[in-house]
Amino acid sequence: MPERISPICNLYRMTKPVDAIAALFDVEAAMGANYVDVVAPTDPGLVVARGKLGAMGWGFPRIESSKVTGGPLRPKAVVNTRSDKIGSPFWLGSFQRRRCLIPVTAWAEAAGEDGQMTRTWFSLPGQEVFAIAGIWCNSPEWGHVYSMLTVPGHEQMEPLNDRMPVILGRDEWKTWTDGNPTEAHALCRTWDAPLMVEPSNEPWSNRAKPPVPSTQLSLPL
């Protein structure tokens, strides 16, 4: 079982059915794609990759060595990719060859004191679903997985977080998935339009349902 960690931008929801998302993105839906509607690290979430909509696990596995024994530790899920670190060996191959779209209805940031944190939800006014820029790979440890690109945060997110996901306008979807790396990297910028902000009383750690094993896309590398 993957180990959970708590990086920034590590909770979002996607509450629309598969057929509606497939129609919105004009792609084929993988049969039996199981996903959760509130997605946390290592959960299965929907992604659009290479013309198909299906489920992958959220977070690239990163294996570190024990400081005591020197042996490998259990993998940790790295769910976010900083746009300014995209040239690192850990991310570069996926950014160059395996970019995807992550359908989202809202993402959450933690608000409040430690032990009493609640969820504040961020979304786009007038849009039930929008796309976040992602990358994916077929990992030896967990199979098909994806990560979310992040950039400096929107002013409406202060003081909850100084980073935010890369939101893509509809006219940018094809450039992100099919454009060259230079064209794609130019899309990694802070969203400059207003956000919808929804504070809630939902406990940050509350989970509506346990993770569901994902039916993953069959995608060639």
Short mmCIF file of C-alpha atoms in Angstrom, two decimals:
data_model
loop_
_atom_site.label_atom_id
_atom_site.label_comp_id
_atom_site.label_asym_id
_atom_site.label_seq_id
_atom_site.Cartn_x
_atom_site.Cartn_y
_atom_site.Cartn_z
CA MET A 1 0.00 0.00 0.00
CA PRO A 2 1.52 3.38 -0.99
CA GLU A 3 2.51 5.67 1.86
CA ARG A 4 0.54 8.89 2.08
CA ILE A 5 2.28 12.25 2.45
CA SER A 6 0.80 15.74 2.64
CA PRO A 7 2.25 18.09 0.03
CA ILE A 8 0.53 21.30 -1.06
CA CYS A 9 -2.48 21.21 -3.41
CA ASN A 10 -3.19 17.62 -2.39
CA LEU A 11 -6.97 17.36 -2.43
CA TYR A 12 -9.49 17.97 -5.19
CA ARG A 13 -12.90 16.80 -6.32
CA MET A 14 -14.28 15.63 -9.63
CA THR A 15 -17.99 14.95 -9.25
CA LYS A 16 -19.21 14.54 -12.82
CA PRO A 17 -19.86 11.12 -14.39
CA VAL A 18 -17.40 9.59 -16.84
CA ASP A 19 -19.64 9.96 -19.89
CA ALA A 20 -20.13 13.69 -19.25
CA ILE A 21 -16.38 14.24 -18.92
CA ALA A 22 -15.65 12.20 -22.04
CA ALA A 23 -18.14 14.32 -23.99
CA LEU A 24 -16.69 17.58 -22.65
CA PHE A 25 -13.16 16.64 -23.67
CA ASP A 26 -14.29 14.87 -26.86
CA VAL A 27 -12.44 11.65 -26.07
CA GLU A 28 -13.19 7.96 -25.69
CA ALA A 29 -13.85 6.73 -22.14
CA ALA A 30 -12.08 3.60 -20.94
CA MET A 31 -14.56 0.89 -19.94
CA GLY A 32 -15.06 0.46 -16.20
CA ALA A 33 -12.86 3.36 -15.11
CA ASN A 34 -13.19 3.50 -11.32
CA TYR A 35 -12.30 6.72 -9.51
CA VAL A 36 -13.16 8.60 -6.35
CA ASP A 37 -14.98 11.92 -6.43
CA VAL A 38 -12.78 13.49 -3.74
CA VAL A 39 -9.21 12.67 -4.73
CA ALA A 40 -6.29 12.54 -2.27
CA PRO A 41 -2.72 11.32 -2.88
CA THR A 42 -2.54 7.76 -4.28
CA ASP A 43 -6.30 7.69 -4.99
CA PRO A 44 -7.50 6.92 -8.54
CA GLY A 45 -8.47 10.05 -10.45
CA LEU A 46 -9.66 10.65 -14.00
CA VAL A 47 -7.18 11.90 -16.59
CA VAL A 48 -7.30 12.56 -20.33
CA ALA A 49 -4.20 11.11 -21.98
CA ARG A 50 -3.53 10.23 -25.62
CA GLY A 51 -7.14 10.61 -26.64
CA LYS A 52 -8.64 8.50 -23.86
CA LEU A 53 -10.31 9.18 -20.53
CA GLY A 54 -9.48 6.76 -17.74
CA ALA A 55 -8.22 6.39 -14.19
CA MET A 56 -4.66 6.55 -12.88
CA GLY A 57 -3.24 6.80 -9.38
CA TRP A 58 -2.44 10.33 -8.19
CA GLY A 59 1.25 10.65 -7.44
CA PHE A 60 4.55 9.52 -8.95
CA PRO A 61 6.35 7.05 -6.66
CA ARG A 62 9.64 8.37 -5.30
CA ILE A 63 11.94 5.91 -3.56
CA GLU A 64 14.40 7.24 -1.00
CA SER A 65 17.09 5.41 0.95
CA SER A 66 17.07 4.81 4.69
CA LYS A 67 19.55 7.01 6.56
CA VAL A 68 20.06 4.12 8.96
CA THR A 69 20.45 1.08 6.73
CA GLY A 70 21.01 2.63 3.32
CA GLY A 71 18.32 0.36 1.90
CA PRO A 72 15.29 1.55 -0.11
CA LEU A 73 12.24 2.81 1.77
CA ARG A 74 8.64 2.42 0.70
CA PRO A 75 7.76 4.76 -2.19
CA LYS A 76 6.17 8.13 -1.41
CA ALA A 77 3.56 9.69 -3.70
CA VAL A 78 4.73 12.96 -5.25
CA VAL A 79 1.50 14.52 -6.46
CA ASN A 80 2.75 17.95 -7.56
CA THR A 81 5.32 19.00 -10.14
CA ARG A 82 6.69 22.53 -9.76
CA SER A 83 6.87 24.16 -13.19
CA ASP A 84 10.27 25.61 -12.33
CA LYS A 85 11.61 22.11 -11.58
CA ILE A 86 10.29 20.44 -14.71
CA GLY A 87 13.80 20.03 -16.10
CA SER A 88 14.85 17.64 -13.35
CA PRO A 89 15.50 14.01 -14.39
CA PHE A 90 12.58 12.86 -12.23
CA TRP A 91 10.04 14.84 -14.31
CA LEU A 92 11.60 15.73 -17.66
CA GLY A 93 10.81 12.61 -19.69
CA SER A 94 7.14 12.69 -18.72
CA PHE A 95 6.87 16.41 -19.43
CA GLN A 96 8.40 16.01 -22.86
CA ARG A 97 6.38 12.95 -23.93
CA ARG A 98 3.45 12.28 -21.58
CA ARG A 99 1.35 15.33 -20.79
CA CYS A 100 -2.30 14.91 -19.75
CA LEU A 101 -5.38 16.86 -18.67
CA ILE A 102 -6.85 16.44 -15.19
CA PRO A 103 -10.62 17.18 -15.05
CA VAL A 104 -11.48 19.01 -11.81
CA THR A 105 -14.57 20.62 -10.32
CA ALA A 106 -12.67 22.25 -7.40
CA TRP A 107 -9.46 21.88 -5.43
CA ALA A 108 -9.03 22.40 -1.69
CA GLU A 109 -6.53 24.13 0.57
CA ALA A 110 -6.27 23.62 4.31
CA ALA A 111 -7.44 26.51 6.53
CA GLY A 112 -7.19 26.89 10.31
CA GLU A 113 -4.98 25.66 13.11
CA ASP A 114 -3.19 22.32 13.20
CA GLY A 115 -5.60 19.61 14.30
CA GLN A 116 -8.62 21.75 13.42
CA MET A 117 -8.02 22.41 9.73
CA THR A 118 -10.96 22.63 7.34
CA ARG A 119 -11.26 22.61 3.57
CA THR A 120 -11.51 25.79 1.55
CA TRP A 121 -12.51 25.01 -2.03
CA PHE A 122 -11.33 26.90 -5.13
CA SER A 123 -12.95 26.69 -8.55
CA LEU A 124 -13.69 28.74 -11.67
CA PRO A 125 -16.84 30.89 -11.71
CA GLY A 126 -19.41 29.57 -14.18
CA GLN A 127 -17.47 26.39 -14.98
CA GLU A 128 -18.60 23.08 -13.50
CA VAL A 129 -15.45 21.35 -14.79
CA PHE A 130 -12.07 22.76 -15.78
CA ALA A 131 -8.72 21.23 -16.71
CA ILE A 132 -5.48 21.21 -14.75
CA ALA A 133 -2.19 20.49 -16.50
CA GLY A 134 -0.70 17.11 -15.64
CA ILE A 135 1.98 14.62 -16.63
CA TRP A 136 1.88 10.83 -16.36
CA CYS A 137 4.06 7.72 -16.54
CA ASN A 138 3.82 3.95 -16.25
CA SER A 139 5.74 3.31 -13.04
CA PRO A 140 7.20 -0.10 -12.08
CA GLU A 141 5.85 0.31 -8.55
CA TRP A 142 2.23 1.44 -9.02
CA GLY A 143 1.43 1.25 -12.72
CA HIS A 144 -0.02 4.31 -14.48
CA VAL A 145 0.25 7.42 -12.31
CA TYR A 146 -0.07 11.18 -12.80
CA SER A 147 1.12 14.41 -11.22
CA MET A 148 -0.28 17.96 -11.21
CA LEU A 149 1.73 20.97 -12.43
CA THR A 150 1.92 23.91 -9.99
CA VAL A 151 2.91 27.58 -10.22
CA PRO A 152 2.92 30.57 -7.81
CA GLY A 153 -0.47 31.01 -6.16
CA HIS A 154 -3.35 33.35 -6.98
CA GLU A 155 -3.80 36.40 -4.76
CA GLN A 156 -7.17 35.04 -3.58
CA MET A 157 -5.37 32.04 -2.07
CA GLU A 158 -3.40 34.10 0.43
CA PRO A 159 -2.58 33.18 3.17
CA LEU A 160 -3.54 29.52 2.64
CA ASN A 161 -0.97 28.60 0.01
CA ASP A 162 1.67 30.24 -2.15
CA ARG A 163 1.28 27.62 -4.92
CA MET A 164 -1.64 26.62 -7.14
CA PRO A 165 -2.37 24.14 -9.93
CA VAL A 166 -1.81 25.16 -13.56
CA ILE A 167 -5.30 25.84 -14.90
CA LEU A 168 -5.71 25.54 -18.66
CA GLY A 169 -8.28 27.39 -20.74
CA ARG A 170 -10.21 25.24 -23.19
CA ASP A 171 -8.32 26.70 -26.14
CA GLU A 172 -5.07 25.55 -24.47
CA TRP A 173 -5.93 21.88 -23.97
CA LYS A 174 -4.58 20.65 -27.30
CA THR A 175 -1.41 22.73 -27.00
CA TRP A 176 -0.72 21.18 -23.61
CA THR A 177 -1.21 17.59 -24.74
CA ASP A 178 0.09 17.79 -28.32
CA GLY A 179 2.34 20.86 -28.53
CA ASN A 180 6.10 20.82 -28.20
CA PRO A 181 7.66 21.21 -24.73
CA THR A 182 8.41 24.91 -25.26
CA GLU A 183 4.79 25.64 -26.19
CA ALA A 184 3.53 23.59 -23.24
CA HIS A 185 5.84 25.22 -20.72
CA ALA A 186 4.59 28.66 -21.80
CA LEU A 187 1.16 27.64 -20.42
CA CYS A 188 2.58 27.14 -16.91
CA ARG A 189 1.48 30.43 -15.38
CA THR A 190 -0.65 31.70 -12.52
CA TRP A 191 -4.34 31.97 -13.38
CA ASP A 192 -5.09 35.67 -13.86
CA ALA A 193 -8.91 35.64 -13.66
CA PRO A 194 -11.02 35.60 -10.47
CA LEU A 195 -11.51 32.36 -8.56
CA MET A 196 -14.58 31.18 -6.69
CA VAL A 197 -13.69 30.64 -3.02
CA GLU A 198 -15.86 28.40 -0.82
CA PRO A 199 -14.84 28.06 2.85
CA SER A 200 -16.37 25.01 4.51
CA ASN A 201 -16.62 23.27 7.87
CA GLU A 202 -15.43 19.97 6.38
CA PRO A 203 -12.52 18.56 8.38
CA TRP A 204 -9.38 18.48 6.26
CA SER A 205 -8.69 14.83 7.06
CA ASN A 206 -12.24 13.56 6.57
CA ARG A 207 -12.63 11.04 3.77
CA ALA A 208 -16.05 10.45 2.28
CA LYS A 209 -15.21 6.94 1.07
CA PRO A 210 -12.24 4.56 0.93
CA PRO A 211 -10.11 4.45 -2.22
CA VAL A 212 -11.40 2.34 -5.10
CA PRO A 213 -8.90 0.30 -7.13
CA SER A 214 -8.52 1.98 -10.51
CA THR A 215 -9.10 0.46 -13.91
CA GLN A 216 -6.10 2.03 -15.59
CA LEU A 217 -5.59 3.17 -19.14
CA SER A 218 -3.66 0.87 -21.42
CA LEU A 219 -1.26 3.40 -22.92
CA PRO A 220 2.02 2.65 -24.70
CA LEU A 221 5.11 4.47 -23.47
#
